[in-house]
Amino acid sequence: QAQLVQSGGGLVQPGGSLRLSCVASGFTLDYYAISWFRQVPGKERERVSCITSTDGSTYYAEFVEGRFTFSKDNAKNTMYLQMNNLKPEDTATYYCATGLTCGEVVTITSWGQGTQVNVSS
């Protein structure tokens, strides 16, 4: 049984911070490219960040560059998304994922269940 179980999320004020967690069970993360996506109702799911499975390079979407930090803890088999200086437009459902590459969504192998992030006063 392979699963990605997410936690964190919630309500935060603009300019605030939040950390999302994603725990993998049934497999180890270090063999996969790992990603965070987000989706707003009525819009397509978009990639927020990705770490490659080869050299561990980290990539960020332009709209979160300098504000979000993607990391993982191999000992805990867990990935994290630290979100700082949050904006109302960051409000979305966030998903963690594993895949074969960072560049192709078609290679996604597992999805987390999603967690809601609301940025509002």
mmCIF file of C-alpha atoms in Angstrom:
data_model
loop_
_atom_site.group_PDB
_atom_site.id
_atom_site.type_symbol
_atom_site.label_atom_id
_atom_site.label_comp_id
_atom_site.label_asym_id
_atom_site.label_seq_id
_atom_site.Cartn_x
_atom_site.Cartn_y
_atom_site.Cartn_z
ATOM 1 C CA GLN A 1 0.000 0.000 0.000
ATOM 2 C CA ALA A 2 1.610 3.218 -1.232
ATOM 3 C CA GLN A 3 0.226 6.459 0.151
ATOM 4 C CA LEU A 4 1.011 10.148 0.491
ATOM 5 C CA VAL A 5 -0.704 11.611 3.549
ATOM 6 C CA GLN A 6 -0.792 15.379 3.905
ATOM 7 C CA SER A 7 -1.152 17.586 6.954
ATOM 8 C CA GLY A 8 -0.940 21.271 7.769
ATOM 9 C CA GLY A 9 -2.837 23.905 5.896
ATOM 10 C CA GLY A 10 -5.510 26.131 7.349
ATOM 11 C CA LEU A 11 -6.233 29.838 7.599
ATOM 12 C CA VAL A 12 -3.451 32.414 7.666
ATOM 13 C CA GLN A 13 -3.372 36.192 7.298
ATOM 14 C CA PRO A 14 -1.696 37.865 4.313
ATOM 15 C CA GLY A 15 2.036 38.096 4.961
ATOM 16 C CA GLY A 16 1.921 35.126 7.294
ATOM 17 C CA SER A 17 3.549 31.713 7.064
ATOM 18 C CA LEU A 18 2.436 28.115 6.943
ATOM 19 C CA ARG A 19 4.164 24.744 6.562
ATOM 20 C CA LEU A 20 2.654 21.776 4.775
ATOM 21 C CA SER A 21 3.794 18.198 5.356
ATOM 22 C CA CYS A 22 3.464 15.073 3.239
ATOM 23 C CA VAL A 23 4.382 11.659 4.654
ATOM 24 C CA ALA A 24 5.047 8.746 2.318
ATOM 25 C CA SER A 25 4.220 5.197 3.380
ATOM 26 C CA GLY A 26 4.704 1.951 1.499
ATOM 27 C CA PHE A 27 7.647 3.339 -0.482
ATOM 28 C CA THR A 28 10.618 5.661 -0.075
ATOM 29 C CA LEU A 29 10.720 9.161 -1.515
ATOM 30 C CA ASP A 30 14.376 9.200 -2.504
ATOM 31 C CA TYR A 31 13.741 7.194 -5.680
ATOM 32 C CA TYR A 32 11.286 9.734 -7.092
ATOM 33 C CA ALA A 33 10.974 13.277 -8.236
ATOM 34 C CA ILE A 34 8.739 14.995 -5.671
ATOM 35 C CA SER A 35 6.414 17.912 -6.275
ATOM 36 C CA TRP A 36 3.885 20.285 -4.801
ATOM 37 C CA PHE A 37 0.900 21.371 -6.870
ATOM 38 C CA ARG A 38 -2.022 23.665 -6.141
ATOM 39 C CA GLN A 39 -5.480 24.097 -7.604
ATOM 40 C CA VAL A 40 -8.216 26.713 -7.385
ATOM 41 C CA PRO A 41 -11.813 25.766 -8.274
ATOM 42 C CA GLY A 42 -12.416 26.392 -11.965
ATOM 43 C CA LYS A 43 -8.718 26.488 -12.800
ATOM 44 C CA GLU A 44 -6.148 23.915 -13.859
ATOM 45 C CA ARG A 45 -3.822 22.343 -11.347
ATOM 46 C CA GLU A 46 -0.431 24.053 -11.441
ATOM 47 C CA ARG A 47 3.002 22.972 -10.283
ATOM 48 C CA VAL A 48 4.424 24.959 -7.383
ATOM 49 C CA SER A 49 7.801 23.292 -6.903
ATOM 50 C CA CYS A 50 9.729 20.125 -7.685
ATOM 51 C CA ILE A 51 12.874 18.320 -6.546
ATOM 52 C CA THR A 52 14.536 15.981 -9.026
ATOM 53 C CA SER A 53 15.287 12.349 -8.242
ATOM 54 C CA THR A 54 18.684 12.494 -9.935
ATOM 55 C CA ASP A 55 20.756 15.342 -8.516
ATOM 56 C CA GLY A 56 18.240 16.801 -6.060
ATOM 57 C CA SER A 57 17.874 20.113 -7.876
ATOM 58 C CA THR A 58 14.938 22.229 -6.712
ATOM 59 C CA TYR A 59 12.716 24.195 -9.073
ATOM 60 C CA TYR A 60 10.072 26.794 -8.214
ATOM 61 C CA ALA A 61 7.272 28.396 -10.158
ATOM 62 C CA GLU A 62 7.816 32.117 -10.708
ATOM 63 C CA PHE A 63 4.776 33.023 -8.621
ATOM 64 C CA VAL A 64 6.308 31.513 -5.447
ATOM 65 C CA GLU A 65 10.022 32.150 -6.053
ATOM 66 C CA GLY A 66 11.619 33.704 -2.988
ATOM 67 C CA ARG A 67 8.595 32.995 -0.779
ATOM 68 C CA PHE A 68 8.238 29.198 -0.673
ATOM 69 C CA THR A 69 10.846 26.595 0.270
ATOM 70 C CA PHE A 70 10.576 22.925 -0.666
ATOM 71 C CA SER A 71 12.489 20.399 1.442
ATOM 72 C CA LYS A 72 12.446 16.752 2.437
ATOM 73 C CA ASP A 73 13.585 14.636 5.352
ATOM 74 C CA ASN A 74 14.675 11.219 4.118
ATOM 75 C CA ALA A 75 14.842 9.780 7.639
ATOM 76 C CA LYS A 76 11.162 10.643 8.147
ATOM 77 C CA ASN A 77 10.218 9.909 4.521
ATOM 78 C CA THR A 78 8.480 13.276 4.532
ATOM 79 C CA MET A 79 8.384 16.308 2.254
ATOM 80 C CA TYR A 80 7.605 19.851 3.386
ATOM 81 C CA LEU A 81 6.507 23.084 1.794
ATOM 82 C CA GLN A 82 7.374 26.147 3.863
ATOM 83 C CA MET A 83 5.237 29.053 2.682
ATOM 84 C CA ASN A 84 6.225 32.574 3.730
ATOM 85 C CA ASN A 85 4.831 35.999 2.881
ATOM 86 C CA LEU A 86 1.568 34.426 1.817
ATOM 87 C CA LYS A 87 -0.774 36.332 -0.476
ATOM 88 C CA PRO A 88 -4.539 35.995 -0.988
ATOM 89 C CA GLU A 89 -3.857 34.561 -4.455
ATOM 90 C CA ASP A 90 -2.030 31.664 -2.777
ATOM 91 C CA THR A 91 -5.409 30.415 -1.557
ATOM 92 C CA ALA A 92 -5.855 26.956 -3.073
ATOM 93 C CA THR A 93 -5.900 23.252 -2.412
ATOM 94 C CA TYR A 94 -2.312 22.030 -2.238
ATOM 95 C CA TYR A 95 -1.240 18.534 -3.296
ATOM 96 C CA CYS A 96 2.013 16.672 -2.869
ATOM 97 C CA ALA A 97 3.045 14.169 -5.510
ATOM 98 C CA THR A 98 5.745 11.767 -6.614
ATOM 99 C CA GLY A 99 6.774 11.103 -10.190
ATOM 100 C CA LEU A 100 9.502 9.931 -12.501
ATOM 101 C CA THR A 101 10.520 13.424 -13.622
ATOM 102 C CA CYS A 102 9.941 17.037 -12.664
ATOM 103 C CA GLY A 103 9.067 18.145 -16.183
ATOM 104 C CA GLU A 104 6.201 15.822 -17.093
ATOM 105 C CA VAL A 105 2.917 15.585 -15.175
ATOM 106 C CA VAL A 106 2.129 12.377 -17.055
ATOM 107 C CA THR A 107 4.852 10.655 -15.023
ATOM 108 C CA ILE A 108 3.117 11.299 -11.669
ATOM 109 C CA THR A 109 2.929 8.046 -9.713
ATOM 110 C CA SER A 110 1.170 9.106 -6.483
ATOM 111 C CA TRP A 111 -0.932 12.024 -5.229
ATOM 112 C CA GLY A 112 -1.597 13.234 -1.723
ATOM 113 C CA GLN A 113 -5.208 13.797 -0.695
ATOM 114 C CA GLY A 114 -4.839 17.578 -0.766
ATOM 115 C CA THR A 115 -4.999 20.184 1.967
ATOM 116 C CA GLN A 116 -6.707 23.579 1.919
ATOM 117 C CA VAL A 117 -4.758 26.801 2.383
ATOM 118 C CA ASN A 118 -6.767 29.987 2.894
ATOM 119 C CA VAL A 119 -4.994 33.353 2.986
ATOM 120 C CA SER A 120 -7.373 35.989 4.282
ATOM 121 C CA SER A 121 -7.863 38.580 6.997
#
